[in-house]
Short mmCIF file of C-alpha atoms and ligand atoms in Angstrom, two decimals:
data_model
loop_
_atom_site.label_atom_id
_atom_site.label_comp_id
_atom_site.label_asym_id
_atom_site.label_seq_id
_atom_site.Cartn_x
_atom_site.Cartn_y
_atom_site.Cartn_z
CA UNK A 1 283.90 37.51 150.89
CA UNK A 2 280.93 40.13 151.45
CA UNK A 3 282.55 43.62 150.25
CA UNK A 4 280.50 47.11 149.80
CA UNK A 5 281.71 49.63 147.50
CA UNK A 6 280.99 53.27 148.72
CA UNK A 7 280.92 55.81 145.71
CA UNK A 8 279.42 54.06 142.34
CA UNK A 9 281.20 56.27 139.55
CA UNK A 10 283.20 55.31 137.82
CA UNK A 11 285.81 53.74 139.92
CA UNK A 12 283.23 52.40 142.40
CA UNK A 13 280.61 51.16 139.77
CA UNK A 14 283.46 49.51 138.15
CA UNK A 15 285.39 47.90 141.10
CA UNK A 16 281.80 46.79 142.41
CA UNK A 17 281.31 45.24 139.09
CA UNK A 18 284.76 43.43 139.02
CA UNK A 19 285.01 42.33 142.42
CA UNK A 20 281.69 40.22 142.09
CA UNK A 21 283.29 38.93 138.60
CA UNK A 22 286.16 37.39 141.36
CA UNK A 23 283.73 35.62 143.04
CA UNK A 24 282.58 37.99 146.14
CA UNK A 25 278.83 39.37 147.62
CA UNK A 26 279.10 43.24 147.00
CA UNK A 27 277.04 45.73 147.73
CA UNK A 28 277.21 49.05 145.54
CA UNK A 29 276.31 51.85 148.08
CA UNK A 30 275.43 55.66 146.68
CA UNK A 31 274.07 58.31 147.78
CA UNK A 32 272.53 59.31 144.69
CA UNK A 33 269.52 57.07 144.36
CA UNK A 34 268.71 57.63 140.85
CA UNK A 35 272.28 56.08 140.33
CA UNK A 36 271.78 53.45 142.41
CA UNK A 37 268.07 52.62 140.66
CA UNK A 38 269.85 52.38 137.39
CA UNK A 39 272.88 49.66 138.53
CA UNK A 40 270.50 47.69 140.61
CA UNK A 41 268.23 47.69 137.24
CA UNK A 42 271.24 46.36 135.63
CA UNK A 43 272.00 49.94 133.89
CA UNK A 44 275.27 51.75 133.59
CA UNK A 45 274.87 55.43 133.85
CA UNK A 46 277.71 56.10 131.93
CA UNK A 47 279.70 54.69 128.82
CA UNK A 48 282.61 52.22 130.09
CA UNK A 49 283.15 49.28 127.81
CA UNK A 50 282.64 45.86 128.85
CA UNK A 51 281.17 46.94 131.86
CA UNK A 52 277.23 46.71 131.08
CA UNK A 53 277.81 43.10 130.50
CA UNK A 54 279.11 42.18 134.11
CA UNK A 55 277.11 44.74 135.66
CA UNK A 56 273.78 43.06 133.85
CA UNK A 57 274.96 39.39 134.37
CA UNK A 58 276.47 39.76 138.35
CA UNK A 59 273.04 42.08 139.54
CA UNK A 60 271.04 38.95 137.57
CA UNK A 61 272.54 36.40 139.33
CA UNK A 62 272.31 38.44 142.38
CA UNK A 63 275.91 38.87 143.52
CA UNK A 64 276.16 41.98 142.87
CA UNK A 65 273.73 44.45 144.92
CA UNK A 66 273.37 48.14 145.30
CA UNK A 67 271.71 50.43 148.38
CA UNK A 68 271.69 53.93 149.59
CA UNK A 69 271.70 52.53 152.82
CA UNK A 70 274.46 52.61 155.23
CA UNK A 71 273.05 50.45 157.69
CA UNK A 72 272.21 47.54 155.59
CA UNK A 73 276.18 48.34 154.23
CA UNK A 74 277.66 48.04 157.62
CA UNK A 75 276.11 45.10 158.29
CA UNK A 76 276.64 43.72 155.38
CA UNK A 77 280.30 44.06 154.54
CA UNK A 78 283.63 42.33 155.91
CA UNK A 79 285.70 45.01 153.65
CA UNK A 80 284.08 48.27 152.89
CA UNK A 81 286.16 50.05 149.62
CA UNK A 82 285.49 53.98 149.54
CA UNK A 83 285.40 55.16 146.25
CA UNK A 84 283.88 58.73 146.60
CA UNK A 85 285.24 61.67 144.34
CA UNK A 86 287.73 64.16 145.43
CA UNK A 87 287.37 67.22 143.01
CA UNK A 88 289.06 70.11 143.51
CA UNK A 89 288.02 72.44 145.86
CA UNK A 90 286.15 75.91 144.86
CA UNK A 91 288.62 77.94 147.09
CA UNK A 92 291.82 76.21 145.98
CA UNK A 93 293.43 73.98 144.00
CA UNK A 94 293.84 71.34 146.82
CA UNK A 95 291.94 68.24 146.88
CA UNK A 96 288.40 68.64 148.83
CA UNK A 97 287.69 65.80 151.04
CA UNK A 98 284.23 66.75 152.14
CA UNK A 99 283.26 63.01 150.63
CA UNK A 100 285.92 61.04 151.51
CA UNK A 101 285.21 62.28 155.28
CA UNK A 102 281.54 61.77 154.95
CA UNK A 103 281.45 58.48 153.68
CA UNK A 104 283.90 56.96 155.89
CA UNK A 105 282.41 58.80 158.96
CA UNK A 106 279.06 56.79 157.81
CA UNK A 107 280.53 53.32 157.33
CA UNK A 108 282.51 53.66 160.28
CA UNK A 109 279.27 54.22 162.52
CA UNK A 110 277.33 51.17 160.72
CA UNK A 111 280.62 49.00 160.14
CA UNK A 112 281.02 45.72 162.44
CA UNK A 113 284.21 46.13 164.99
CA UNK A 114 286.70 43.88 162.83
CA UNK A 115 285.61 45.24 159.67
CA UNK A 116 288.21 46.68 157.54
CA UNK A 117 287.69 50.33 156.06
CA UNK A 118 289.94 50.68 152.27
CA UNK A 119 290.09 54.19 150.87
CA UNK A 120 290.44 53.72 146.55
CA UNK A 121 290.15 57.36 145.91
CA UNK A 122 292.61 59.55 145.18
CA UNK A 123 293.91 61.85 148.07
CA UNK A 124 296.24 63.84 149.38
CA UNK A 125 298.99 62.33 151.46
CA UNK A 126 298.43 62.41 155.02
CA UNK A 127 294.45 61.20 154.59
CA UNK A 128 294.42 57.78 155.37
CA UNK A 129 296.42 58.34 158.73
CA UNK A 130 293.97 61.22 159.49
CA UNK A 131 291.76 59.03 159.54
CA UNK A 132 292.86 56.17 160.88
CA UNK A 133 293.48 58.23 163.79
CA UNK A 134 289.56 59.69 163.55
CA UNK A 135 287.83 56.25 163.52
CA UNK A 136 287.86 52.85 165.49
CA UNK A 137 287.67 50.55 163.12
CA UNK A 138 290.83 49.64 160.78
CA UNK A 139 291.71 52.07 157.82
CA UNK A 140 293.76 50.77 154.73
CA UNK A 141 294.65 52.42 151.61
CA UNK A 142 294.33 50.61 148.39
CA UNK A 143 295.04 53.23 145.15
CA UNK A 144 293.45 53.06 142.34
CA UNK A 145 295.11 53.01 138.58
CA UNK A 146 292.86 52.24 135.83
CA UNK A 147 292.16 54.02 132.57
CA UNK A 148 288.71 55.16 131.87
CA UNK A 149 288.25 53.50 128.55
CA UNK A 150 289.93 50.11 129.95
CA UNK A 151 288.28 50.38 133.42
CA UNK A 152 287.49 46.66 133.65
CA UNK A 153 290.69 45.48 131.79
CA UNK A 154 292.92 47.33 134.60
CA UNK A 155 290.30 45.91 137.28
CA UNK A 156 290.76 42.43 136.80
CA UNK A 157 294.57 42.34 135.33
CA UNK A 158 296.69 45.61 136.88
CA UNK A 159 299.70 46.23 136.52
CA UNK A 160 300.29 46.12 139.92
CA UNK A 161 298.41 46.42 143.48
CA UNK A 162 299.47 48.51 146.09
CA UNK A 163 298.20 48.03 149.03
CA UNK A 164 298.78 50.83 152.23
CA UNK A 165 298.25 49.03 155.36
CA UNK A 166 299.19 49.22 159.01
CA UNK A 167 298.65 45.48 160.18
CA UNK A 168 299.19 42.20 159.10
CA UNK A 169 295.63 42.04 159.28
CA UNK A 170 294.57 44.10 156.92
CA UNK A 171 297.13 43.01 154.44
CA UNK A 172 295.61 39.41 155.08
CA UNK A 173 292.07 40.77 153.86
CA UNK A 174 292.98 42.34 151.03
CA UNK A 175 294.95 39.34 150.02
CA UNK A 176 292.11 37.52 150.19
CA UNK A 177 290.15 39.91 148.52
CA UNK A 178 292.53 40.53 145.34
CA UNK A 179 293.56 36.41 145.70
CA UNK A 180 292.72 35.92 141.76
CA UNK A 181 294.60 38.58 140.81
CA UNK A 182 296.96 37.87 142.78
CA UNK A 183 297.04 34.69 141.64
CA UNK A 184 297.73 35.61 138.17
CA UNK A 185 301.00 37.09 138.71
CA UNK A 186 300.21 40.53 139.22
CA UNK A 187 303.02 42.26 141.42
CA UNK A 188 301.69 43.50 144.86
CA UNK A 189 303.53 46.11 146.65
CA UNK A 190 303.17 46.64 150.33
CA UNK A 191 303.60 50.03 151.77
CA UNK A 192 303.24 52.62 154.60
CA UNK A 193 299.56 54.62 154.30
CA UNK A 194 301.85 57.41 153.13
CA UNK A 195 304.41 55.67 150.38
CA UNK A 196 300.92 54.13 149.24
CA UNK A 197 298.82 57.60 149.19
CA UNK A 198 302.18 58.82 147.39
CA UNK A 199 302.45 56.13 145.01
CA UNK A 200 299.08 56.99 143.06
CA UNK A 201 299.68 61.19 143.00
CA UNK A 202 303.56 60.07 141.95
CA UNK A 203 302.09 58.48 138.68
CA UNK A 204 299.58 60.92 137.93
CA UNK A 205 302.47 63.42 138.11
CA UNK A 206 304.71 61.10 135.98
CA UNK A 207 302.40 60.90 133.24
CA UNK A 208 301.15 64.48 133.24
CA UNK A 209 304.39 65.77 133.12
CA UNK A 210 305.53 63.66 130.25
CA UNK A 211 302.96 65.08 128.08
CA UNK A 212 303.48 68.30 129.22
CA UNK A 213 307.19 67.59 128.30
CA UNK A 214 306.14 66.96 124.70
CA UNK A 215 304.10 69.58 124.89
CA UNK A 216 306.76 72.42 125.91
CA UNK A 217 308.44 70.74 122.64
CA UNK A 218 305.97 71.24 120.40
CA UNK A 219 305.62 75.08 121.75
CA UNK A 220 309.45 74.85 120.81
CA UNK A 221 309.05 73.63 117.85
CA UNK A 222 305.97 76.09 116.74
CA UNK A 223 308.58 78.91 117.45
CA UNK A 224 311.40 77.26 116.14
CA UNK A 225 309.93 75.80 112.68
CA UNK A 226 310.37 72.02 114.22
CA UNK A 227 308.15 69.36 113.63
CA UNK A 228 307.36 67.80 117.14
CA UNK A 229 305.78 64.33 115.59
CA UNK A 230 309.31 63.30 114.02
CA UNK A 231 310.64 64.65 117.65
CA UNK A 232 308.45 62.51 119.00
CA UNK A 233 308.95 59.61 116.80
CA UNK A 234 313.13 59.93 116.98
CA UNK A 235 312.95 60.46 120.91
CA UNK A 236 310.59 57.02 121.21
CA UNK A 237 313.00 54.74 119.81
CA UNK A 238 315.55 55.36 122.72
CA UNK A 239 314.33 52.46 125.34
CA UNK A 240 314.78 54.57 128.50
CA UNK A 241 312.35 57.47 127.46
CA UNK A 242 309.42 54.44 125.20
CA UNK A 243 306.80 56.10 123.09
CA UNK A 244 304.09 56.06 125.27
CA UNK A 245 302.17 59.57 126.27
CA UNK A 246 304.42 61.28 124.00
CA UNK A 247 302.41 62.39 121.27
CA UNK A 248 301.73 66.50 121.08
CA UNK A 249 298.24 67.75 121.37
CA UNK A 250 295.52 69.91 122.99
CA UNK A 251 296.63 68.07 126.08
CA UNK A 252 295.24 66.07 129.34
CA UNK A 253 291.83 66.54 130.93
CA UNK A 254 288.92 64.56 132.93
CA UNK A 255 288.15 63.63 136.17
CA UNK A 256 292.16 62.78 137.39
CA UNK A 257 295.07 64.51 136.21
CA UNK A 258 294.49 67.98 136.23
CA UNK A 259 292.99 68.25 139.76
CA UNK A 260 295.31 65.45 141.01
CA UNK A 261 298.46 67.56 140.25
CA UNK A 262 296.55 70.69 141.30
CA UNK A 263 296.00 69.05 144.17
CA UNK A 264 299.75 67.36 144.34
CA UNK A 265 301.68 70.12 144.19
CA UNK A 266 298.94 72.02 147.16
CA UNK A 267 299.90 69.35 149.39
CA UNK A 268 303.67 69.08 148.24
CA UNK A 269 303.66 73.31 149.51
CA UNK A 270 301.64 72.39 153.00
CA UNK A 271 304.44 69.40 153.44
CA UNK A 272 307.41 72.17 153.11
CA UNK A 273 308.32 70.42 149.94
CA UNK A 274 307.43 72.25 147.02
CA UNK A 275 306.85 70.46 143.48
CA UNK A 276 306.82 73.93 141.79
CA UNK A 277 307.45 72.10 137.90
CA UNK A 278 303.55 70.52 138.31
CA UNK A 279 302.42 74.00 138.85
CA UNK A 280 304.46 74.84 134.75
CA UNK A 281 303.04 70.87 133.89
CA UNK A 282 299.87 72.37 134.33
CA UNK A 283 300.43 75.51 132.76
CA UNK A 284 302.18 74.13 129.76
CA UNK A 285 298.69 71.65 129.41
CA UNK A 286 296.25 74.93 129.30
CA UNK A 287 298.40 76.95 127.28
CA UNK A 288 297.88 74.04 124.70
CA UNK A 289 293.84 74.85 124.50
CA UNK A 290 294.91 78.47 123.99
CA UNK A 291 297.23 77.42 121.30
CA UNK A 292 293.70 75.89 119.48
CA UNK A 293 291.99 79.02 120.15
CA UNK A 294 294.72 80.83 118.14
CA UNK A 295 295.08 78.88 115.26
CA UNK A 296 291.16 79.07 114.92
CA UNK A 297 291.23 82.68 115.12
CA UNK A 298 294.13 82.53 112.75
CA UNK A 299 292.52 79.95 110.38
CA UNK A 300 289.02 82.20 109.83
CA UNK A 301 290.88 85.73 109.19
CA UNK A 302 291.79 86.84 112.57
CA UNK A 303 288.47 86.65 114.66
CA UNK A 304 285.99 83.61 114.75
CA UNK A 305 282.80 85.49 114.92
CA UNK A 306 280.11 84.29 112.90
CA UNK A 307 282.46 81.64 111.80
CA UNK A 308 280.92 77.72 111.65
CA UNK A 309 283.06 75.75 113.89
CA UNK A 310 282.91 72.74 114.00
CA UNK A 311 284.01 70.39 116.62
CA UNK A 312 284.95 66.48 116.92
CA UNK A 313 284.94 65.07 119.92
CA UNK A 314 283.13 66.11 123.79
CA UNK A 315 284.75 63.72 125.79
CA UNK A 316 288.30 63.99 127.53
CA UNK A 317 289.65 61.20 125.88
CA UNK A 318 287.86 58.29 123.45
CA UNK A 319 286.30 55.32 124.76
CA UNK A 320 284.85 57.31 127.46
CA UNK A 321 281.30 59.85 127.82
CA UNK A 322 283.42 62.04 130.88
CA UNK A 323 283.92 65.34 129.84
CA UNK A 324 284.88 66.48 132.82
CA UNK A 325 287.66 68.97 132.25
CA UNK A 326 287.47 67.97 128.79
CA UNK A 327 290.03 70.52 126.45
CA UNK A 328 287.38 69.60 123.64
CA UNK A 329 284.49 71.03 125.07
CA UNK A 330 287.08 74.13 126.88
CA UNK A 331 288.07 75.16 123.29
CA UNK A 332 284.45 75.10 121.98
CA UNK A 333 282.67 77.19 124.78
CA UNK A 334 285.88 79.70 124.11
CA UNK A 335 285.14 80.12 120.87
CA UNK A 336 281.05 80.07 121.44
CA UNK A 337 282.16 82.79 123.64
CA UNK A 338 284.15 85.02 120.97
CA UNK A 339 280.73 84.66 118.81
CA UNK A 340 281.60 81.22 117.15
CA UNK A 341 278.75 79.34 116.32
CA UNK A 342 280.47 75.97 117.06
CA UNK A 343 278.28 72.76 116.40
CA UNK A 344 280.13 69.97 118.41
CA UNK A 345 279.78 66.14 117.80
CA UNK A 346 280.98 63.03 119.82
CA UNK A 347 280.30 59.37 119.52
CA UNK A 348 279.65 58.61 123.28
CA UNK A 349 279.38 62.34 125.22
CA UNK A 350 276.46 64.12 123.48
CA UNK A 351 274.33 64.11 126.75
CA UNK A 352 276.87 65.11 128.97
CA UNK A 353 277.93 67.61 126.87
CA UNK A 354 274.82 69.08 126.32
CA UNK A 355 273.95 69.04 130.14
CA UNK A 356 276.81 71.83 131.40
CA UNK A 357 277.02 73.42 127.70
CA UNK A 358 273.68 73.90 126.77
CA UNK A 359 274.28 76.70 124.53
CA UNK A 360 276.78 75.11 122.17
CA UNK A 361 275.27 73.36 118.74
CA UNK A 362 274.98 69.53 118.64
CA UNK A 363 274.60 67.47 115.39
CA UNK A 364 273.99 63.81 115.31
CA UNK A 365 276.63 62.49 113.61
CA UNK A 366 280.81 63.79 112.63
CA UNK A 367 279.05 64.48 108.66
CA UNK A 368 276.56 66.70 110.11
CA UNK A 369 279.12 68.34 112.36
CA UNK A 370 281.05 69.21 109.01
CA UNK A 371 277.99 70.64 106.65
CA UNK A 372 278.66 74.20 106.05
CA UNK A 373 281.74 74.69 108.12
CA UNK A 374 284.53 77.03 108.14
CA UNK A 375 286.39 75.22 110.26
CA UNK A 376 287.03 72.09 111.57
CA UNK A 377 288.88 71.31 114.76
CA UNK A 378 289.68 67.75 115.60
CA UNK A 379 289.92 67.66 119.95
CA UNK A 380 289.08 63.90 120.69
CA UNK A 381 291.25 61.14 119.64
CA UNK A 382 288.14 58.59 118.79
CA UNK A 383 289.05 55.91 115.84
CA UNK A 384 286.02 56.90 113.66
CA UNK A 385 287.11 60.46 112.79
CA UNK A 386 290.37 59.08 111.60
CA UNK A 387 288.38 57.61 109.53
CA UNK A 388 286.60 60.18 107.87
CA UNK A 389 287.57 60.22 103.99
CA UNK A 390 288.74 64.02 103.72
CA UNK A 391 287.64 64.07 100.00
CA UNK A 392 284.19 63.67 101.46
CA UNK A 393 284.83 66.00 104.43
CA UNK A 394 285.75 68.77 102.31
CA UNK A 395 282.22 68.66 99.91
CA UNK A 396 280.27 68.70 103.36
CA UNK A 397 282.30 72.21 104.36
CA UNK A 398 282.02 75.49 103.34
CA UNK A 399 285.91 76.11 103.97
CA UNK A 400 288.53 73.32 103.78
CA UNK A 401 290.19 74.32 106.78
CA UNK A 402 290.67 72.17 109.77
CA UNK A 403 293.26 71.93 112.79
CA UNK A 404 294.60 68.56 113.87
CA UNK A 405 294.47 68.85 117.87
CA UNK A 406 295.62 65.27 118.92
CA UNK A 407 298.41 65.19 116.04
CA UNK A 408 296.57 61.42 114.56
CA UNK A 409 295.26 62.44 111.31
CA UNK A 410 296.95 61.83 107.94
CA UNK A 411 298.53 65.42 106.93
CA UNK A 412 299.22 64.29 103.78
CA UNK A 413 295.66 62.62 102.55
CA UNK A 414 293.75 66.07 103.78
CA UNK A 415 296.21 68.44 101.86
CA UNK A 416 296.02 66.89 99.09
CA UNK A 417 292.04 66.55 99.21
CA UNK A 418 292.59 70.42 99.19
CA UNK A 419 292.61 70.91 102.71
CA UNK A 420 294.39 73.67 104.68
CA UNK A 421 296.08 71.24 107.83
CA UNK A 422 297.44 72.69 110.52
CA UNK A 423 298.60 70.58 113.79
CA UNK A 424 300.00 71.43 117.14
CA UNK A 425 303.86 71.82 116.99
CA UNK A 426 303.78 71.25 113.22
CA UNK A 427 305.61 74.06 110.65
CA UNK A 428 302.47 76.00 109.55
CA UNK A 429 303.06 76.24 105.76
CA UNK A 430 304.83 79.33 104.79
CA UNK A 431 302.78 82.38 104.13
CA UNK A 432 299.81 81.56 106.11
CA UNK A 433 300.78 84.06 108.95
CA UNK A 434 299.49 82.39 112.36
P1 NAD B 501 282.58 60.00 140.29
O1 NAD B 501 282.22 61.41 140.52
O2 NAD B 501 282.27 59.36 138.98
O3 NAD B 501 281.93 59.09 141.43
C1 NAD B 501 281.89 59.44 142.78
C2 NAD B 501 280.60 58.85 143.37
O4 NAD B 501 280.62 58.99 144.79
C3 NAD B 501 279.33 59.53 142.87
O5 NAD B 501 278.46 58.54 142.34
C4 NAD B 501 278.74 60.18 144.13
O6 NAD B 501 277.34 60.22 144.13
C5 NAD B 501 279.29 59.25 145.20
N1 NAD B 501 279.31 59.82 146.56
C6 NAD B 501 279.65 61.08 146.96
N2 NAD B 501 279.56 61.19 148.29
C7 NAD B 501 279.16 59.99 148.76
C8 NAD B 501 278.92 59.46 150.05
N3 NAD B 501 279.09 60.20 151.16
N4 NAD B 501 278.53 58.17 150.14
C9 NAD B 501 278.36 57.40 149.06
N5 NAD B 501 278.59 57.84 147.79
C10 NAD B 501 278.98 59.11 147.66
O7 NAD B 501 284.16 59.92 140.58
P2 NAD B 501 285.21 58.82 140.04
O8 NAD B 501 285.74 59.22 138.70
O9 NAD B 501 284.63 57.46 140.23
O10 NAD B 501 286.40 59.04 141.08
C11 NAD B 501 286.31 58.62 142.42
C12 NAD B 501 287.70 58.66 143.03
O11 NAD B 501 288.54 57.73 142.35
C13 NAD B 501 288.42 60.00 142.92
O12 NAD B 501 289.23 60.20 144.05
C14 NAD B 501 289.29 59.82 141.69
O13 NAD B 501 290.40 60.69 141.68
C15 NAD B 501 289.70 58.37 141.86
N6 NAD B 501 290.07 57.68 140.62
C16 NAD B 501 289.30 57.81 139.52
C17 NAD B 501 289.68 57.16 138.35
C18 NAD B 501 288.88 57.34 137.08
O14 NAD B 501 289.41 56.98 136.03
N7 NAD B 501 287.67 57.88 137.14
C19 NAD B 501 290.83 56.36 138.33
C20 NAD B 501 291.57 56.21 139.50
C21 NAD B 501 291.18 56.89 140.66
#
């Protein structure tokens, strides 16, 4: 089939990628045509594994195309996905649609008459009727699921499609579209445009929540002298609650959850039915980068000015260069702010980083990070600084000291390489008074 993928970030860059790796034409459409020069050069603008490869190989072999153009979209595609952003909005924490409307108010004026319009992003529920109701041609809503980090991975194998249509039709084309997947077993559920809409804000919620449950815990714990990682581990062997997104930390960030709930529980209050516990999910999460800020403060004497701080990790979670609402880089400019002067490394987000916090420190690698430091703090989950041998980590430092924010590293091998280790809802060892 010939398919166009409005939006090329990355859902859109990756969806365009993956649909040509199924067999169809697509055409990548931006309007940001820097973007678009880099993918139609074969280039991704941003770190996603596995996804330079079939972006290099599908624009060589010319199945895969990208435009700024509208018109040559519209006249191209039989199936036109819309994969715009929806941040939140400056005046509120509901979802702004400014490029959801735009975009579909463009394809819709280019599109042929049977084409069929999908929405991807991520909206509030209510949207795709809106605009069914605003445009001629067909509207279906197709949510999106996958992980930055495993973008391609969820792409070509879900765990499940859902698919928001009003016609036979349009399921029809989207079978057709998805047909390998499909094909493979994956289970496809068929739904109203709201149950669909709901179905992708219902998971985010889900899974923000259940960190924010172990979370509240490890608050509990910090007050009550608990240790929330055996919590954690005793409450993950009982088959109804599973293991997964239970381990304490600094908490959830990027481009998805926090607005989504933000956004969620906005709508939730417009509908007349209030989901007031995202609003204390939420607050639970931030409270967590507070929590860092303390034990910092606590760890250098009380106040972190003119204290080295350094910092592991930019991004919002490994695998991936997004910092966008990273708790890494949220912690860092806090403590730049309180007169820090926080160096901050990260395998994959350096640029980024360095773009919207220009005046934080950057050092080329975790070892230059760590020379001369008070402090460490540990705020992205990447594999390599598990690795880091703490008996080497503490001759780069100027003060042993470091706080385990995602609750992975070894408490045992950096106390006894003389380290002071302190971890979200862990006891702090008696007498150190924070
Ligand atoms: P992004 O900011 O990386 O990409 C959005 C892209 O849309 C940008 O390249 C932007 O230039 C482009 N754009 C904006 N207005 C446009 C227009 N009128 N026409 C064409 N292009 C336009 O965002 P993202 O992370 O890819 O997220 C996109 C949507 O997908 C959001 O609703 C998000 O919630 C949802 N989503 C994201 C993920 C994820 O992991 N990133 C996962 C599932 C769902």
């Amino acid at each position: 089939m010939r398919l166009t993928v409005i939006g090329t970030g990355y859902l859109g860059a990756t969806h365009a990628a993956c649909m040509a790796e199924l067999g169809h034409e697509v055409l990548g459409v931006d309007v940001d045509p820097d973007k678009i020069a880099a993918l139609q050069s074969g280039r991704v603008p941003f770190h996603e594994p596995g996804l330079p490869e079939l972006i290099a190989r599908h624009t060589a072999s010319g199945r895969l195309r990208f435009t700024t153009s509208y018109e040559e979209a519209g006249a191209f595609g039989e199936v036109h996905f819309v994969c715009v952003g929806t941040p939140q909005r400056a005046d509120s924490d509901g979802a702004d649609l400014t490029y959801v409307d735009a975009a579909f108010a463009a394809i819709a004026a280019h599109a042929a008459e049977d084409a069929l319009l999908v929405g991807k992003s991520t909206v509030p529920v209510g949207t795709a009727r809106r605009l069914a109701d605003t445009h001629d041609t067909e509207v279906a809503w197709n949510p999106e699921f996958l992980r930055e980090g495993f973008a391609v991975e969820d792409t070509l194998r879900p765990d499940r499609l859902v698919f928001g249509v009003a016609s036979s039709r349009a399921e029809a084309a989207l079978r057709e579209v998805y047909a390998p997947v499909l094909a493979a077993g994956t289970p496809l559920v068929t739904a109203d445009f709201p149950t669909a809409e709901l179905v992708k804000t219902a998971a985010n919620a889900f899974l923000a929540t259940k960190i924010s449950f172990i979370n509240a815990m490890a608050e509990v714990c910090e007050a009550a002298g608990g240790d929330v990682g055996i919590l954690a581990e005793a409450l993950g062997h009982d088959d109804r609650i599973g293991r997964k997104f239970l381990r304490a930390g600094v908490g959830f960030g990027g481009g998805c959850l926090p607005k989504d709930i933000r956004a969620f529980a906005h709508r939730a209050d417009e509908l007349g039915a209030p989901l007031r516990f995202l609003r204390e999910v939420d607050a639970i999460n931030m409270r967590r980068r507070d929590r860092v800020v303390e034990l910092a403060r606590g760890l250098c004497g009380g106040a972190v000015l003119g204290a080295r701080v350094a910092v592991l990790g930019a991004a919002f979670k490994p695998d991936s260069d997004d910092i966008r609402d990273s708790p890494a880089l949220n912690v860092a400019a806090r403590l730049k702010l309180d007169g820090a002067d926080v160096t901050v490394y990260d395998p994959e987000a350096m640029d980024n980083a360095r773009k919207t916090f220009p005046l934080l420190g950057y050092a080329m690698s975790a070892e230059e990070a760590l020379l001369g430091a008070d402090l460490v703090l540990h705020l992205t989950e990447w594999p390599q600084f598990r690795e880091i041998d703490p008996a080497r980590a503490r001759s780069l430092v100027s003060r042993p000291h470091i706080v385990d924010g995602r609750g992975v590293l070894d408490a045992d091998r950096w106390t006894s390489a003389g380290w002071r280790f302190l971890a979200l809802g862990r006891p702090v060892p008696a007498g150190e008074g924070i």
